[in-house]
Amino acid sequence: MATGRNIRTYFDGTWHNGDAMVMRASDHGAWLGSSVFDGARHVDGVAPDLRAHCDRVNRSARALMLNPTVSTDDMVAIVREGLAAYPKETPLYIRPMYWAIDGDAAVIAPSAERTGFAIALEEIPMPAPDATVTLGRTRFRRPVLEDAVVDAKAGCLYPNNARMLTDVRRRGFGNALVADAMGNVAESATSNVFMVRDGTVFTPIPNGTFLAGITRARHIANLRADGVEVVETVLSFADFDTADEVFLTGNLTKVTPVTGFEDTSYPVGPVTRRARELYWDWAHSGDA
């Protein structure tokens, strides 16, 4: 089942209308999970950081021992060709994907000889401006590089995210605030996390257990350029108990205000609102 609607699929060198079939049952990616993807957004005629997302899917492929077969420049051009089929105002999720087709002689490792590639465009609305989320704690943690391919945006990582979400949703929360292997805060189950205290913004320092996202980096740059102090540091769950504001950032929703973490409540504060404002000002500036 697709996430969105109004889908177009790029596969085998051309665009297809609809959710095209791209993978066979015996492809290594279907059987053993050797797949990577990335996600960009098209909103109001702009696709912020599209090149960065296309470049990252190629890096993810290499991290998962796949051979990326489409250059960043070519991928951007293919996406823009696909976007031209939609009205400018259509909100879209842009998902380039690679997967291994064959295994090596021992089957388990993917072969770099043949790599599948596709791009899916799906109409997915942006959240309402007043949408918020609450966070709960979960016993499931982020892995380290010695355990999993945390240096790739790999499909095989996401069942762990699903466990986190299912765990906290049973208790009435919308997302999970997740620990790294050392017990410090890493991010949420779906997005990077920021907290605000006394006007200063704090976010977990990248330590190899989570992807420090493209949208995360954009918010850091925007806020610093606006004169806001942003500190990347080790954060504990107790730090979030004393935060003035908390917000999540990711490609799909850009900024999601957090209104609660377990028994702690937060307002949708001025820094959160400013981060969203700065992002969309930048996205429409012509530099995206």
PDB file of C-alpha atoms in Angstrom:
ATOM      1  CA  MET A   1       0.000   0.000   0.000  1.00  0.00           C
ATOM      2  CA  ALA A   2       1.380   3.391  -0.979  1.00  0.00           C
ATOM      3  CA  THR A   3       1.654   6.209   1.534  1.00  0.00           C
ATOM      4  CA  GLY A   4       0.357   8.945  -0.718  1.00  0.00           C
ATOM      5  CA  ARG A   5      -1.719   9.261  -3.871  1.00  0.00           C
ATOM      6  CA  ASN A   6      -1.334  10.692  -7.369  1.00  0.00           C
ATOM      7  CA  ILE A   7       1.844   8.629  -7.787  1.00  0.00           C
ATOM      8  CA  ARG A   8       4.367   8.625 -10.624  1.00  0.00           C
ATOM      9  CA  THR A   9       7.288   6.173 -10.787  1.00  0.00           C
ATOM     10  CA  TYR A  10      10.588   6.451 -12.639  1.00  0.00           C
ATOM     11  CA  PHE A  11      11.937   3.018 -13.558  1.00  0.00           C
ATOM     12  CA  ASP A  12      13.915   1.503 -16.436  1.00  0.00           C
ATOM     13  CA  GLY A  13      14.679   4.899 -17.923  1.00  0.00           C
ATOM     14  CA  THR A  14      11.210   6.400 -18.114  1.00  0.00           C
ATOM     15  CA  TRP A  15       8.378   7.839 -16.044  1.00  0.00           C
ATOM     16  CA  HIS A  16       5.275   5.712 -15.468  1.00  0.00           C
ATOM     17  CA  ASN A  17       1.902   6.865 -14.198  1.00  0.00           C
ATOM     18  CA  GLY A  18       0.938   5.113 -10.978  1.00  0.00           C
ATOM     19  CA  ASP A  19       2.698   2.899  -8.458  1.00  0.00           C
ATOM     20  CA  ALA A  20       4.751   0.833 -10.903  1.00  0.00           C
ATOM     21  CA  MET A  21       6.111  -2.629 -10.066  1.00  0.00           C
ATOM     22  CA  VAL A  22       9.881  -2.331  -9.770  1.00  0.00           C
ATOM     23  CA  MET A  23      11.165  -5.266  -7.677  1.00  0.00           C
ATOM     24  CA  ARG A  24      11.005  -9.052  -8.121  1.00  0.00           C
ATOM     25  CA  ALA A  25      10.516 -11.601  -5.385  1.00  0.00           C
ATOM     26  CA  SER A  26      14.077 -12.924  -5.692  1.00  0.00           C
ATOM     27  CA  ASP A  27      15.786  -9.543  -5.830  1.00  0.00           C
ATOM     28  CA  HIS A  28      18.277  -9.313  -2.991  1.00  0.00           C
ATOM     29  CA  GLY A  29      16.590  -6.110  -1.831  1.00  0.00           C
ATOM     30  CA  ALA A  30      13.221  -7.838  -1.437  1.00  0.00           C
ATOM     31  CA  TRP A  31      14.625 -10.978   0.125  1.00  0.00           C
ATOM     32  CA  LEU A  32      17.415  -9.682   2.372  1.00  0.00           C
ATOM     33  CA  GLY A  33      16.650  -5.988   2.783  1.00  0.00           C
ATOM     34  CA  SER A  34      19.545  -4.451   0.852  1.00  0.00           C
ATOM     35  CA  SER A  35      17.731  -1.231  -0.022  1.00  0.00           C
ATOM     36  CA  VAL A  36      18.320   2.465   0.591  1.00  0.00           C
ATOM     37  CA  PHE A  37      16.212   5.512  -0.078  1.00  0.00           C
ATOM     38  CA  ASP A  38      16.069   9.214   0.508  1.00  0.00           C
ATOM     39  CA  GLY A  39      13.270  11.727   0.714  1.00  0.00           C
ATOM     40  CA  ALA A  40      12.902  15.275  -0.504  1.00  0.00           C
ATOM     41  CA  ARG A  41       9.873  17.532  -0.646  1.00  0.00           C
ATOM     42  CA  HIS A  42       8.163  19.625  -3.309  1.00  0.00           C
ATOM     43  CA  VAL A  43       5.963  22.348  -1.814  1.00  0.00           C
ATOM     44  CA  ASP A  44       4.605  25.499  -3.476  1.00  0.00           C
ATOM     45  CA  GLY A  45       6.842  25.047  -6.481  1.00  0.00           C
ATOM     46  CA  VAL A  46      10.120  24.537  -4.586  1.00  0.00           C
ATOM     47  CA  ALA A  47      12.084  21.397  -3.724  1.00  0.00           C
ATOM     48  CA  PRO A  48      14.394  22.450  -0.859  1.00  0.00           C
ATOM     49  CA  ASP A  49      17.801  20.746  -0.723  1.00  0.00           C
ATOM     50  CA  LEU A  50      16.860  18.397  -3.568  1.00  0.00           C
ATOM     51  CA  ARG A  51      20.483  18.031  -4.662  1.00  0.00           C
ATOM     52  CA  ALA A  52      21.612  17.194  -1.138  1.00  0.00           C
ATOM     53  CA  HIS A  53      18.995  14.431  -0.861  1.00  0.00           C
ATOM     54  CA  CYS A  54      19.971  12.952  -4.229  1.00  0.00           C
ATOM     55  CA  ASP A  55      23.621  13.059  -3.268  1.00  0.00           C
ATOM     56  CA  ARG A  56      22.908  11.347   0.046  1.00  0.00           C
ATOM     57  CA  VAL A  57      21.070   8.401  -1.512  1.00  0.00           C
ATOM     58  CA  ASN A  58      24.232   7.684  -3.514  1.00  0.00           C
ATOM     59  CA  ARG A  59      26.313   7.794  -0.325  1.00  0.00           C
ATOM     60  CA  SER A  60      23.801   5.508   1.373  1.00  0.00           C
ATOM     61  CA  ALA A  61      24.056   3.034  -1.491  1.00  0.00           C
ATOM     62  CA  ARG A  62      27.827   2.836  -1.131  1.00  0.00           C
ATOM     63  CA  ALA A  63      27.523   2.381   2.644  1.00  0.00           C
ATOM     64  CA  LEU A  64      25.228  -0.595   2.046  1.00  0.00           C
ATOM     65  CA  MET A  65      27.730  -2.053  -0.472  1.00  0.00           C
ATOM     66  CA  LEU A  66      25.589  -1.159  -3.482  1.00  0.00           C
ATOM     67  CA  ASN A  67      26.814   0.453  -6.684  1.00  0.00           C
ATOM     68  CA  PRO A  68      24.964   3.760  -7.238  1.00  0.00           C
ATOM     69  CA  THR A  69      24.259   3.949 -10.957  1.00  0.00           C
ATOM     70  CA  VAL A  70      22.814   7.456 -11.348  1.00  0.00           C
ATOM     71  CA  SER A  71      24.869  10.596 -10.780  1.00  0.00           C
ATOM     72  CA  THR A  72      23.542  13.346  -8.551  1.00  0.00           C
ATOM     73  CA  ASP A  73      23.196  15.707 -11.518  1.00  0.00           C
ATOM     74  CA  ASP A  74      21.268  13.148 -13.555  1.00  0.00           C
ATOM     75  CA  MET A  75      19.045  12.269 -10.607  1.00  0.00           C
ATOM     76  CA  VAL A  76      18.132  15.906 -10.010  1.00  0.00           C
ATOM     77  CA  ALA A  77      17.278  16.289 -13.700  1.00  0.00           C
ATOM     78  CA  ILE A  78      15.095  13.145 -13.651  1.00  0.00           C
ATOM     79  CA  VAL A  79      13.222  14.373 -10.577  1.00  0.00           C
ATOM     80  CA  ARG A  80      12.609  17.788 -12.091  1.00  0.00           C
ATOM     81  CA  GLU A  81      11.281  16.138 -15.238  1.00  0.00           C
ATOM     82  CA  GLY A  82       8.856  14.156 -13.093  1.00  0.00           C
ATOM     83  CA  LEU A  83       7.791  17.190 -11.083  1.00  0.00           C
ATOM     84  CA  ALA A  84       6.854  19.046 -14.273  1.00  0.00           C
ATOM     85  CA  ALA A  85       3.855  16.710 -14.695  1.00  0.00           C
ATOM     86  CA  TYR A  86       2.213  18.089 -11.522  1.00  0.00           C
ATOM     87  CA  PRO A  87       0.628  21.473 -10.840  1.00  0.00           C
ATOM     88  CA  LYS A  88       3.041  23.797  -9.064  1.00  0.00           C
ATOM     89  CA  GLU A  89       1.042  23.794  -5.830  1.00  0.00           C
ATOM     90  CA  THR A  90       0.993  19.980  -5.452  1.00  0.00           C
ATOM     91  CA  PRO A  91       2.721  18.867  -2.215  1.00  0.00           C
ATOM     92  CA  LEU A  92       4.913  15.890  -3.109  1.00  0.00           C
ATOM     93  CA  TYR A  93       7.240  13.444  -1.418  1.00  0.00           C
ATOM     94  CA  ILE A  94      10.259  12.660  -3.629  1.00  0.00           C
ATOM     95  CA  ARG A  95      11.804   9.248  -2.938  1.00  0.00           C
ATOM     96  CA  PRO A  96      14.830   7.965  -4.904  1.00  0.00           C
ATOM     97  CA  MET A  97      15.688   4.333  -4.122  1.00  0.00           C
ATOM     98  CA  TYR A  98      18.377   1.731  -4.796  1.00  0.00           C
ATOM     99  CA  TRP A  99      18.351  -1.978  -4.041  1.00  0.00           C
ATOM    100  CA  ALA A 100      20.595  -4.943  -4.799  1.00  0.00           C
ATOM    101  CA  ILE A 101      19.318  -7.349  -7.434  1.00  0.00           C
ATOM    102  CA  ASP A 102      21.773 -10.213  -6.861  1.00  0.00           C
ATOM    103  CA  GLY A 103      23.674 -11.626  -3.925  1.00  0.00           C
ATOM    104  CA  ASP A 104      27.322 -12.598  -3.988  1.00  0.00           C
ATOM    105  CA  ALA A 105      28.533 -16.200  -4.031  1.00  0.00           C
ATOM    106  CA  ALA A 106      27.610 -16.607  -0.361  1.00  0.00           C
ATOM    107  CA  VAL A 107      24.138 -15.096  -1.010  1.00  0.00           C
ATOM    108  CA  ILE A 108      24.000 -12.879   2.102  1.00  0.00           C
ATOM    109  CA  ALA A 109      26.137  -9.995   0.864  1.00  0.00           C
ATOM    110  CA  PRO A 110      24.753  -7.960  -2.038  1.00  0.00           C
ATOM    111  CA  SER A 111      26.520  -8.055  -5.375  1.00  0.00           C
ATOM    112  CA  ALA A 112      27.577  -4.691  -6.770  1.00  0.00           C
ATOM    113  CA  GLU A 113      27.183  -5.980 -10.320  1.00  0.00           C
ATOM    114  CA  ARG A 114      23.491  -5.087 -10.684  1.00  0.00           C
ATOM    115  CA  THR A 115      21.630  -2.386  -8.752  1.00  0.00           C
ATOM    116  CA  GLY A 116      17.961  -1.522  -9.087  1.00  0.00           C
ATOM    117  CA  PHE A 117      16.952   2.145  -9.162  1.00  0.00           C
ATOM    118  CA  ALA A 118      13.614   3.925  -9.023  1.00  0.00           C
ATOM    119  CA  ILE A 119      12.115   7.248  -8.007  1.00  0.00           C
ATOM    120  CA  ALA A 120       8.619   7.580  -6.585  1.00  0.00           C
ATOM    121  CA  LEU A 121       6.695  10.861  -6.486  1.00  0.00           C
ATOM    122  CA  GLU A 122       3.686  10.774  -4.171  1.00  0.00           C
ATOM    123  CA  GLU A 123       1.226  13.493  -3.282  1.00  0.00           C
ATOM    124  CA  ILE A 124       1.411  13.863   0.512  1.00  0.00           C
ATOM    125  CA  PRO A 125       0.046  17.049   2.106  1.00  0.00           C
ATOM    126  CA  MET A 126       2.119  19.067   4.536  1.00  0.00           C
ATOM    127  CA  PRO A 127       0.813  18.939   8.108  1.00  0.00           C
ATOM    128  CA  ALA A 128      -1.569  21.659   9.239  1.00  0.00           C
ATOM    129  CA  PRO A 129       0.283  24.718  10.639  1.00  0.00           C
ATOM    130  CA  ASP A 130      -1.072  23.978  14.108  1.00  0.00           C
ATOM    131  CA  ALA A 131      -0.130  20.264  14.100  1.00  0.00           C
ATOM    132  CA  THR A 132       1.845  19.154  17.174  1.00  0.00           C
ATOM    133  CA  VAL A 133       3.071  15.901  18.715  1.00  0.00           C
ATOM    134  CA  THR A 134       3.744  14.403  22.150  1.00  0.00           C
ATOM    135  CA  LEU A 135       6.729  12.201  22.994  1.00  0.00           C
ATOM    136  CA  GLY A 136       7.111   9.156  25.206  1.00  0.00           C
ATOM    137  CA  ARG A 137      10.094   7.056  26.275  1.00  0.00           C
ATOM    138  CA  THR A 138      10.776   3.648  24.792  1.00  0.00           C
ATOM    139  CA  ARG A 139      13.111   0.806  25.748  1.00  0.00           C
ATOM    140  CA  PHE A 140      14.246   0.442  22.130  1.00  0.00           C
ATOM    141  CA  ARG A 141      17.471   2.264  21.265  1.00  0.00           C
ATOM    142  CA  ARG A 142      19.448   3.455  18.288  1.00  0.00           C
ATOM    143  CA  PRO A 143      22.121   0.991  17.144  1.00  0.00           C
ATOM    144  CA  VAL A 144      25.782   1.783  16.525  1.00  0.00           C
ATOM    145  CA  LEU A 145      27.807   1.241  13.352  1.00  0.00           C
ATOM    146  CA  GLU A 146      29.143  -2.053  14.683  1.00  0.00           C
ATOM    147  CA  ASP A 147      25.532  -3.337  14.875  1.00  0.00           C
ATOM    148  CA  ALA A 148      23.780  -1.808  11.865  1.00  0.00           C
ATOM    149  CA  VAL A 149      24.273   0.397   8.808  1.00  0.00           C
ATOM    150  CA  VAL A 150      23.571   3.628  10.638  1.00  0.00           C
ATOM    151  CA  ASP A 151      25.667   5.543   8.084  1.00  0.00           C
ATOM    152  CA  ALA A 152      23.003   4.875   5.431  1.00  0.00           C
ATOM    153  CA  LYS A 153      19.347   5.766   5.071  1.00  0.00           C
ATOM    154  CA  ALA A 154      18.592   2.084   4.759  1.00  0.00           C
ATOM    155  CA  GLY A 155      15.212   0.401   4.733  1.00  0.00           C
ATOM    156  CA  CYS A 156      16.468  -2.313   7.090  1.00  0.00           C
ATOM    157  CA  LEU A 157      16.778   0.246   9.912  1.00  0.00           C
ATOM    158  CA  TYR A 158      13.111   1.156   9.920  1.00  0.00           C
ATOM    159  CA  PRO A 159      11.552  -1.880  11.628  1.00  0.00           C
ATOM    160  CA  ASN A 160      13.358  -0.665  14.757  1.00  0.00           C
ATOM    161  CA  ASN A 161      11.729   2.751  14.309  1.00  0.00           C
ATOM    162  CA  ALA A 162       8.369   1.026  13.947  1.00  0.00           C
ATOM    163  CA  ARG A 163       8.916  -0.791  17.258  1.00  0.00           C
ATOM    164  CA  MET A 164       9.591   2.542  18.941  1.00  0.00           C
ATOM    165  CA  LEU A 165       6.463   4.149  17.544  1.00  0.00           C
ATOM    166  CA  THR A 166       4.226   1.194  18.335  1.00  0.00           C
ATOM    167  CA  ASP A 167       5.620   1.042  21.862  1.00  0.00           C
ATOM    168  CA  VAL A 168       4.784   4.652  22.763  1.00  0.00           C
ATOM    169  CA  ARG A 169       1.537   4.876  20.819  1.00  0.00           C
ATOM    170  CA  ARG A 170       0.139   2.127  23.014  1.00  0.00           C
ATOM    171  CA  ARG A 171       0.521   4.622  25.853  1.00  0.00           C
ATOM    172  CA  GLY A 172      -1.081   7.502  23.963  1.00  0.00           C
ATOM    173  CA  PHE A 173       1.999   9.360  22.700  1.00  0.00           C
ATOM    174  CA  GLY A 174       2.534  10.360  19.090  1.00  0.00           C
ATOM    175  CA  ASN A 175       6.272   9.690  18.803  1.00  0.00           C
ATOM    176  CA  ALA A 176       9.196   8.366  20.843  1.00  0.00           C
ATOM    177  CA  LEU A 177      12.169  10.201  22.264  1.00  0.00           C
ATOM    178  CA  VAL A 178      14.925   7.661  21.755  1.00  0.00           C
ATOM    179  CA  ALA A 179      18.215   6.919  23.488  1.00  0.00           C
ATOM    180  CA  ASP A 180      21.496   6.061  21.825  1.00  0.00           C
ATOM    181  CA  ALA A 181      23.532   3.048  22.910  1.00  0.00           C
ATOM    182  CA  MET A 182      24.965   5.027  25.856  1.00  0.00           C
ATOM    183  CA  GLY A 183      21.543   6.074  27.159  1.00  0.00           C
ATOM    184  CA  ASN A 184      21.691   9.697  26.009  1.00  0.00           C
ATOM    185  CA  VAL A 185      19.032  11.259  23.787  1.00  0.00           C
ATOM    186  CA  ALA A 186      19.629  10.612  20.083  1.00  0.00           C
ATOM    187  CA  GLU A 187      16.477  11.779  18.287  1.00  0.00           C
ATOM    188  CA  SER A 188      12.844  10.762  17.951  1.00  0.00           C
ATOM    189  CA  ALA A 189      11.688   7.595  16.208  1.00  0.00           C
ATOM    190  CA  THR A 190      11.239   9.532  12.964  1.00  0.00           C
ATOM    191  CA  SER A 191      13.052  12.868  13.158  1.00  0.00           C
ATOM    192  CA  ASN A 192      15.898  14.847  14.665  1.00  0.00           C
ATOM    193  CA  VAL A 193      15.092  16.709  17.876  1.00  0.00           C
ATOM    194  CA  PHE A 194      15.857  20.188  19.229  1.00  0.00           C
ATOM    195  CA  MET A 195      15.165  21.709  22.640  1.00  0.00           C
ATOM    196  CA  VAL A 196      15.252  25.336  23.780  1.00  0.00           C
ATOM    197  CA  ARG A 197      16.273  26.663  27.182  1.00  0.00           C
ATOM    198  CA  ASP A 198      16.605  30.389  27.992  1.00  0.00           C
ATOM    199  CA  GLY A 199      16.671  31.242  24.295  1.00  0.00           C
ATOM    200  CA  THR A 200      19.513  28.853  23.409  1.00  0.00           C
ATOM    201  CA  VAL A 201      18.820  25.900  21.113  1.00  0.00           C
ATOM    202  CA  PHE A 202      20.331  22.505  21.934  1.00  0.00           C
ATOM    203  CA  THR A 203      20.396  19.349  19.809  1.00  0.00           C
ATOM    204  CA  PRO A 204      22.145  15.985  20.258  1.00  0.00           C
ATOM    205  CA  ILE A 205      25.643  15.972  18.827  1.00  0.00           C
ATOM    206  CA  PRO A 206      26.010  13.466  15.954  1.00  0.00           C
ATOM    207  CA  ASN A 207      27.763  10.419  17.376  1.00  0.00           C
ATOM    208  CA  GLY A 208      27.237   7.834  14.647  1.00  0.00           C
ATOM    209  CA  THR A 209      24.027   6.343  16.049  1.00  0.00           C
ATOM    210  CA  PHE A 210      21.596   8.450  14.031  1.00  0.00           C
ATOM    211  CA  LEU A 211      21.503  10.327  10.742  1.00  0.00           C
ATOM    212  CA  ALA A 212      22.164  14.011  11.296  1.00  0.00           C
ATOM    213  CA  GLY A 213      19.589  15.084   8.758  1.00  0.00           C
ATOM    214  CA  ILE A 214      19.794  17.500   5.856  1.00  0.00           C
ATOM    215  CA  THR A 215      16.818  19.433   7.218  1.00  0.00           C
ATOM    216  CA  ARG A 216      18.430  19.453  10.675  1.00  0.00           C
ATOM    217  CA  ALA A 217      21.552  21.066   9.223  1.00  0.00           C
ATOM    218  CA  ARG A 218      19.449  23.615   7.386  1.00  0.00           C
ATOM    219  CA  HIS A 219      17.680  24.663  10.594  1.00  0.00           C
ATOM    220  CA  ILE A 220      20.983  24.995  12.436  1.00  0.00           C
ATOM    221  CA  ALA A 221      22.383  27.230   9.684  1.00  0.00           C
ATOM    222  CA  ASN A 222      19.222  29.337   9.496  1.00  0.00           C
ATOM    223  CA  LEU A 223      18.965  29.856  13.249  1.00  0.00           C
ATOM    224  CA  ARG A 224      22.642  30.757  13.622  1.00  0.00           C
ATOM    225  CA  ALA A 225      22.402  33.226  10.750  1.00  0.00           C
ATOM    226  CA  ASP A 226      19.447  34.787  12.602  1.00  0.00           C
ATOM    227  CA  GLY A 227      21.574  35.283  15.702  1.00  0.00           C
ATOM    228  CA  VAL A 228      20.293  32.303  17.700  1.00  0.00           C
ATOM    229  CA  GLU A 229      22.879  30.264  19.597  1.00  0.00           C
ATOM    230  CA  VAL A 230      22.661  26.578  18.587  1.00  0.00           C
ATOM    231  CA  VAL A 231      24.670  24.059  20.610  1.00  0.00           C
ATOM    232  CA  GLU A 232      25.300  20.468  19.511  1.00  0.00           C
ATOM    233  CA  THR A 233      25.998  18.530  22.708  1.00  0.00           C
ATOM    234  CA  VAL A 234      25.269  15.416  24.755  1.00  0.00           C
ATOM    235  CA  LEU A 235      21.709  15.639  26.095  1.00  0.00           C
ATOM    236  CA  SER A 236      20.000  13.526  28.723  1.00  0.00           C
ATOM    237  CA  PHE A 237      16.308  12.844  29.174  1.00  0.00           C
ATOM    238  CA  ALA A 238      16.466  15.063  32.276  1.00  0.00           C
ATOM    239  CA  ASP A 239      17.471  17.972  30.005  1.00  0.00           C
ATOM    240  CA  PHE A 240      14.136  17.610  28.231  1.00  0.00           C
ATOM    241  CA  ASP A 241      12.292  17.702  31.558  1.00  0.00           C
ATOM    242  CA  THR A 242      13.583  21.269  32.025  1.00  0.00           C
ATOM    243  CA  ALA A 243      13.268  22.523  28.420  1.00  0.00           C
ATOM    244  CA  ASP A 244      11.215  25.604  27.532  1.00  0.00           C
ATOM    245  CA  GLU A 245      10.411  24.357  24.013  1.00  0.00           C
ATOM    246  CA  VAL A 246      10.984  21.182  22.012  1.00  0.00           C
ATOM    247  CA  PHE A 247      10.552  20.591  18.279  1.00  0.00           C
ATOM    248  CA  LEU A 248      11.261  17.872  15.757  1.00  0.00           C
ATOM    249  CA  THR A 249      12.755  18.392  12.305  1.00  0.00           C
ATOM    250  CA  GLY A 250      12.739  16.162   9.258  1.00  0.00           C
ATOM    251  CA  ASN A 251      12.150  16.233   5.571  1.00  0.00           C
ATOM    252  CA  LEU A 252       8.539  15.106   5.609  1.00  0.00           C
ATOM    253  CA  THR A 253       7.192  17.779   7.970  1.00  0.00           C
ATOM    254  CA  LYS A 254      10.144  20.235   8.307  1.00  0.00           C
ATOM    255  CA  VAL A 255       9.193  21.484  11.825  1.00  0.00           C
ATOM    256  CA  THR A 256       6.832  19.764  14.265  1.00  0.00           C
ATOM    257  CA  PRO A 257       6.296  21.435  17.654  1.00  0.00           C
ATOM    258  CA  VAL A 258       6.330  19.066  20.636  1.00  0.00           C
ATOM    259  CA  THR A 259       3.750  19.846  23.330  1.00  0.00           C
ATOM    260  CA  GLY A 260       4.705  17.151  25.819  1.00  0.00           C
ATOM    261  CA  PHE A 261       7.279  14.572  26.873  1.00  0.00           C
ATOM    262  CA  GLU A 262       5.862  12.002  29.269  1.00  0.00           C
ATOM    263  CA  ASP A 263       4.518  14.174  32.158  1.00  0.00           C
ATOM    264  CA  THR A 264       6.215  17.403  31.012  1.00  0.00           C
ATOM    265  CA  SER A 265       4.264  19.921  28.929  1.00  0.00           C
ATOM    266  CA  TYR A 266       5.653  22.570  26.565  1.00  0.00           C
ATOM    267  CA  PRO A 267       4.159  25.574  24.771  1.00  0.00           C
ATOM    268  CA  VAL A 268       4.615  26.080  21.047  1.00  0.00           C
ATOM    269  CA  GLY A 269       7.209  28.740  21.675  1.00  0.00           C
ATOM    270  CA  PRO A 270       8.767  31.637  19.759  1.00  0.00           C
ATOM    271  CA  VAL A 271      11.949  29.806  18.758  1.00  0.00           C
ATOM    272  CA  THR A 272       9.978  26.911  17.277  1.00  0.00           C
ATOM    273  CA  ARG A 273       7.819  29.326  15.308  1.00  0.00           C
ATOM    274  CA  ARG A 274      10.893  31.262  14.200  1.00  0.00           C
ATOM    275  CA  ALA A 275      12.643  28.095  13.000  1.00  0.00           C
ATOM    276  CA  ARG A 276       9.667  27.289  10.774  1.00  0.00           C
ATOM    277  CA  GLU A 277       9.470  30.853   9.465  1.00  0.00           C
ATOM    278  CA  LEU A 278      13.198  30.946   8.690  1.00  0.00           C
ATOM    279  CA  TYR A 279      13.027  27.613   6.871  1.00  0.00           C
ATOM    280  CA  TRP A 280      10.261  28.632   4.481  1.00  0.00           C
ATOM    281  CA  ASP A 281      11.792  32.060   3.913  1.00  0.00           C
ATOM    282  CA  TRP A 282      15.005  30.286   2.893  1.00  0.00           C
ATOM    283  CA  ALA A 283      13.145  27.702   0.776  1.00  0.00           C
ATOM    284  CA  HIS A 284      11.459  30.444  -1.257  1.00  0.00           C
ATOM    285  CA  SER A 285      14.568  32.622  -1.488  1.00  0.00           C
ATOM    286  CA  GLY A 286      15.909  30.986  -4.637  1.00  0.00           C
ATOM    287  CA  ASP A 287      18.851  29.412  -2.795  1.00  0.00           C
ATOM    288  CA  ALA A 288      17.102  26.086  -2.095  1.00  0.00           C
TER     289      ALA A 288
END
